[in-house]
mmCIF file of C-alpha atoms in Angstrom:
data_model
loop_
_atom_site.group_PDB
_atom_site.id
_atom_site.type_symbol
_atom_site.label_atom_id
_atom_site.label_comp_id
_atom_site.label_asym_id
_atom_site.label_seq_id
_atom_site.Cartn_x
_atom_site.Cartn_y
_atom_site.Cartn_z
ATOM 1 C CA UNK Z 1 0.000 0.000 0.000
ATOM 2 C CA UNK Z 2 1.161 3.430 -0.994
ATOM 3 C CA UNK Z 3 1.209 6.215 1.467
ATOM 4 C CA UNK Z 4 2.062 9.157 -0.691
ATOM 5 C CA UNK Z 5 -0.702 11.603 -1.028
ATOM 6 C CA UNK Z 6 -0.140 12.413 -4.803
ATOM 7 C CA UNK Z 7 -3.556 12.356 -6.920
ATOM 8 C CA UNK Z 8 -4.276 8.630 -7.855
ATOM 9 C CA UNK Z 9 -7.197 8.310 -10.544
ATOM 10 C CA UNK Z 10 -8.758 4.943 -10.602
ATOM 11 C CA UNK Z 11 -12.258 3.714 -12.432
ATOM 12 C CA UNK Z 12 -15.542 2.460 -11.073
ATOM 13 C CA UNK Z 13 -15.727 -1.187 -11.641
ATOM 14 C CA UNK Z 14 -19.350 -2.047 -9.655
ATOM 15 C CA UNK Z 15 -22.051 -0.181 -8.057
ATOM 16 C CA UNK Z 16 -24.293 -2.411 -5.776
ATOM 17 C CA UNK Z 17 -26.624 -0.328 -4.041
ATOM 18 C CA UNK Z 18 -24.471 1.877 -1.397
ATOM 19 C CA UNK Z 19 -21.271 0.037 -2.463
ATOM 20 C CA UNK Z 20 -19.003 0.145 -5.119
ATOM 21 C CA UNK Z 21 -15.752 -0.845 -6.397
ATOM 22 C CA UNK Z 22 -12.783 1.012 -7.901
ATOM 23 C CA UNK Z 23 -9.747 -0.670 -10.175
ATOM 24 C CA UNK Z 24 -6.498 1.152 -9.088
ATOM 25 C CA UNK Z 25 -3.378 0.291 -10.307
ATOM 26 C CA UNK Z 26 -1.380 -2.171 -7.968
ATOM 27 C CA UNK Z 27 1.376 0.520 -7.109
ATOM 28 C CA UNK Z 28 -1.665 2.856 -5.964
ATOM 29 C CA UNK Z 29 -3.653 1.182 -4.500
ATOM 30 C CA UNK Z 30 -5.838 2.811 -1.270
ATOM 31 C CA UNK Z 31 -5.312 2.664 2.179
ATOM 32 C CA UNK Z 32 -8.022 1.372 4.010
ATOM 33 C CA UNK Z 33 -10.620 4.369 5.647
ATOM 34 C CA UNK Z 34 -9.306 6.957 2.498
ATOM 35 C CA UNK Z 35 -12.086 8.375 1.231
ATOM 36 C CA UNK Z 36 -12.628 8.115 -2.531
ATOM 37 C CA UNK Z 37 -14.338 10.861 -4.849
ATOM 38 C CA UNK Z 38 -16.630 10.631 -8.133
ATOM 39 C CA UNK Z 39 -17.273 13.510 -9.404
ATOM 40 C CA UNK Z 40 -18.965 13.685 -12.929
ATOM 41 C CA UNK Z 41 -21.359 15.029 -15.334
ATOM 42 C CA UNK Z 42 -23.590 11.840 -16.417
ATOM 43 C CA UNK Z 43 -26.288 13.035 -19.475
ATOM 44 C CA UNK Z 44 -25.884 16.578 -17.958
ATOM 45 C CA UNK Z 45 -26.527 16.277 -14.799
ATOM 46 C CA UNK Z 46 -23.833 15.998 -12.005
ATOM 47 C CA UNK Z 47 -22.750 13.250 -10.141
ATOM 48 C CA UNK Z 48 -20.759 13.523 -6.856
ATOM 49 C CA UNK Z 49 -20.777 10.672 -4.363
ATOM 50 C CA UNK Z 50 -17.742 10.054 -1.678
ATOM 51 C CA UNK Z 51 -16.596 6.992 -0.621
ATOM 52 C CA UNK Z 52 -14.706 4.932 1.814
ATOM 53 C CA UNK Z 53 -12.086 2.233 1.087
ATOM 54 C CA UNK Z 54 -13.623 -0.830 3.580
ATOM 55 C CA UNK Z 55 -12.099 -3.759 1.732
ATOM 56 C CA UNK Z 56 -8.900 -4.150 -0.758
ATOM 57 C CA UNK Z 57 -10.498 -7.330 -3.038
ATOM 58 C CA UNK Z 58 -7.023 -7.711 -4.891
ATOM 59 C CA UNK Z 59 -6.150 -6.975 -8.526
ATOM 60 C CA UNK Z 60 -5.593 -3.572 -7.706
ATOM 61 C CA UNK Z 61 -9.069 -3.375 -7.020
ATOM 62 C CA UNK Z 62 -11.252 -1.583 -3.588
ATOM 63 C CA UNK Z 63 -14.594 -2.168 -2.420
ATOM 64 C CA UNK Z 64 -16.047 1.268 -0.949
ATOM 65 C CA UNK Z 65 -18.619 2.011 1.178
ATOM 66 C CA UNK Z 66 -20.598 5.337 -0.344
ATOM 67 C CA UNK Z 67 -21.319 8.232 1.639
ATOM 68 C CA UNK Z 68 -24.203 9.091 -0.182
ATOM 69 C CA UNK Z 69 -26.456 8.401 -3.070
ATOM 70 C CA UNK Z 70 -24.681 6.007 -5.624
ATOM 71 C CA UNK Z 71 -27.446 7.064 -8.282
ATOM 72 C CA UNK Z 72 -26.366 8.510 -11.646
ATOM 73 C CA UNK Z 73 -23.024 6.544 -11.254
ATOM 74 C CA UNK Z 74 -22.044 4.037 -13.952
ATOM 75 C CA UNK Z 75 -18.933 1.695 -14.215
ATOM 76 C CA UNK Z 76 -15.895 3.415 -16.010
ATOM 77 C CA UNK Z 77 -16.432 6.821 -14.373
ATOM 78 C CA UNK Z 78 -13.281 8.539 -12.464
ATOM 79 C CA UNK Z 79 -12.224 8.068 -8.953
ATOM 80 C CA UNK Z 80 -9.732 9.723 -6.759
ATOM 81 C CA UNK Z 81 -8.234 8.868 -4.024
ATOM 82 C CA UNK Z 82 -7.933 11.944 -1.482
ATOM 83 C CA UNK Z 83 -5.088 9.885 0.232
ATOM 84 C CA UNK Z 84 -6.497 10.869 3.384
ATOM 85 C CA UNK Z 85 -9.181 9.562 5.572
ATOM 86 C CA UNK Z 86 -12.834 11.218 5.813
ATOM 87 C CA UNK Z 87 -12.191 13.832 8.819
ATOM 88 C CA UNK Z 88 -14.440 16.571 10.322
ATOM 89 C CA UNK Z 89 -13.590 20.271 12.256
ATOM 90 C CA UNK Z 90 -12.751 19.892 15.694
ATOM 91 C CA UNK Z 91 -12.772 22.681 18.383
ATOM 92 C CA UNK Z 92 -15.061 25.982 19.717
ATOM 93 C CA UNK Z 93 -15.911 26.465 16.487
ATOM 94 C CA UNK Z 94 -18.489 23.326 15.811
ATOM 95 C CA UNK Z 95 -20.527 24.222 19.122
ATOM 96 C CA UNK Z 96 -23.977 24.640 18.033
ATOM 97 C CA UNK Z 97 -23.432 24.171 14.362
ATOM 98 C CA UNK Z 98 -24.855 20.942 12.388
ATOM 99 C CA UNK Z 99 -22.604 19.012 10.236
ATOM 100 C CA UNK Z 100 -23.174 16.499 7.300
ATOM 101 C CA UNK Z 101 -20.831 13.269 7.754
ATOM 102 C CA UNK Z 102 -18.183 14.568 5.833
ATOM 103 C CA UNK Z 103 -18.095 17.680 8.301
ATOM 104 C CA UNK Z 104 -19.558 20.190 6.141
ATOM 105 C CA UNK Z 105 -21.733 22.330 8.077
ATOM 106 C CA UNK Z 106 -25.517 22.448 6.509
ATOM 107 C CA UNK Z 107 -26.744 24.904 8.906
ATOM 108 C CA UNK Z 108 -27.033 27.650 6.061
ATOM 109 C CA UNK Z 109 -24.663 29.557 8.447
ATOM 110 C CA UNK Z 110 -21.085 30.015 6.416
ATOM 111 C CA UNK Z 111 -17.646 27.845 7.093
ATOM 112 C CA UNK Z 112 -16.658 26.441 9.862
ATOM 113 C CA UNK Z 113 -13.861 28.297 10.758
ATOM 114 C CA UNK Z 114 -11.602 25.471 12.754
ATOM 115 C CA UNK Z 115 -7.819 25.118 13.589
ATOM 116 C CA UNK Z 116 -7.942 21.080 13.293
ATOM 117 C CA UNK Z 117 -9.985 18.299 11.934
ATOM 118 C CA UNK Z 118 -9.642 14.946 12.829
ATOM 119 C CA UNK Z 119 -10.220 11.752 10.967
ATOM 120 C CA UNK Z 120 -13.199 9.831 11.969
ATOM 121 C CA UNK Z 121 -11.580 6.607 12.545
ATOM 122 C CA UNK Z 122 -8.705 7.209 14.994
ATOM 123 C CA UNK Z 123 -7.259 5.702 18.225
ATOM 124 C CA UNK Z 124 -8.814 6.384 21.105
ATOM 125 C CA UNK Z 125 -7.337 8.868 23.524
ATOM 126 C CA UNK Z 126 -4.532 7.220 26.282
ATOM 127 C CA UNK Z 127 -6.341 6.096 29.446
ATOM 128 C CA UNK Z 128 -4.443 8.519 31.978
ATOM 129 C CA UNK Z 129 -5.584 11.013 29.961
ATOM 130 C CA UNK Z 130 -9.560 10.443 30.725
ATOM 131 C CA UNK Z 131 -10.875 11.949 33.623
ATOM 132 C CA UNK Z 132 -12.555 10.084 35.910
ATOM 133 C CA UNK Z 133 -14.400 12.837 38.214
ATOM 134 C CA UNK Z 134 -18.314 13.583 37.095
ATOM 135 C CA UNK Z 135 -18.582 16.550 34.897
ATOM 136 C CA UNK Z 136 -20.488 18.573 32.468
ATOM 137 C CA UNK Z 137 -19.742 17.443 28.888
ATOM 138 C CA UNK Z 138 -20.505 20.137 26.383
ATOM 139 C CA UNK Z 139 -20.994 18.557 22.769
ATOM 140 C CA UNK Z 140 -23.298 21.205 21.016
ATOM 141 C CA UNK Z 141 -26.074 18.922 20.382
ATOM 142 C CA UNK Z 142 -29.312 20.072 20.798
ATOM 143 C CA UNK Z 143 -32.260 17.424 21.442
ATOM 144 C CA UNK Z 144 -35.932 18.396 20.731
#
């Protein structure tokens, strides 16, 4: 598996429902948890779907989880590996905003306007750095 972050272009190969695969070639193949992006113009109208590496099948070839609607895709359109995970914004800024799973904000109010963003799959945080004293956790969400 390759881990440098130039762009590498591969080509749908199977959509099945909210899955798909992607042909890479062997040298560039994707690490598992990058996320993968289509984005075309199918009979004029546009086609943008992102997707997660979940499996490598062999033969240079991925099987991705989608992150959104697979319709309009067809096999043989482009796909491009970010070379990164799927991360969101981290920090003050994301209190009390509302976020898509690819941590864009669809609140209708502007960029988030973050120092960091983290990957969604990570390691969990050492245990002597957890608290273990009861305390008010502040996450922004707001139930109804």
């Amino acid at each position: 598996m390759s881990t440098a972050t130039s762009t590498r272009v591969g080509k749908v190969t199977q959509i099945i429902g909210s899955t798909f695969d992607a042909e890479f070639a062997a040298e560039s193949l994707p690490d598992i948890y990058n996320a993968l992006i289509v984005d075309q113009t199918v009979k004029g109208v546009p086609v943008k779907v992102t997707g997660e590496v979940q499996q490598h099948l062999g033969g240079g070839r991925v099987r991705c989880v989608a992150l959104g609607s697979t319709e309009g895709m067809v096999r043989g359109m482009d796909v491009t590996d970010t070379g990164a995970p799927v991360s969101v914004p981290v920090g003050k800024g994301t209190l009390g905003r509302v976020f898509n799973l690819l941590g864009d904000a669809i609140d209708g109010r502007g960029d988030v306007h973050t120092e960091e963003r983290w990957p969604i799959h990570r390691d969990s945080p050492p245990l002597e750095s957890l608290s273990s004293k009861t305390e008010l956790f502040e996450t922004g969400i707001k139930v109804v």
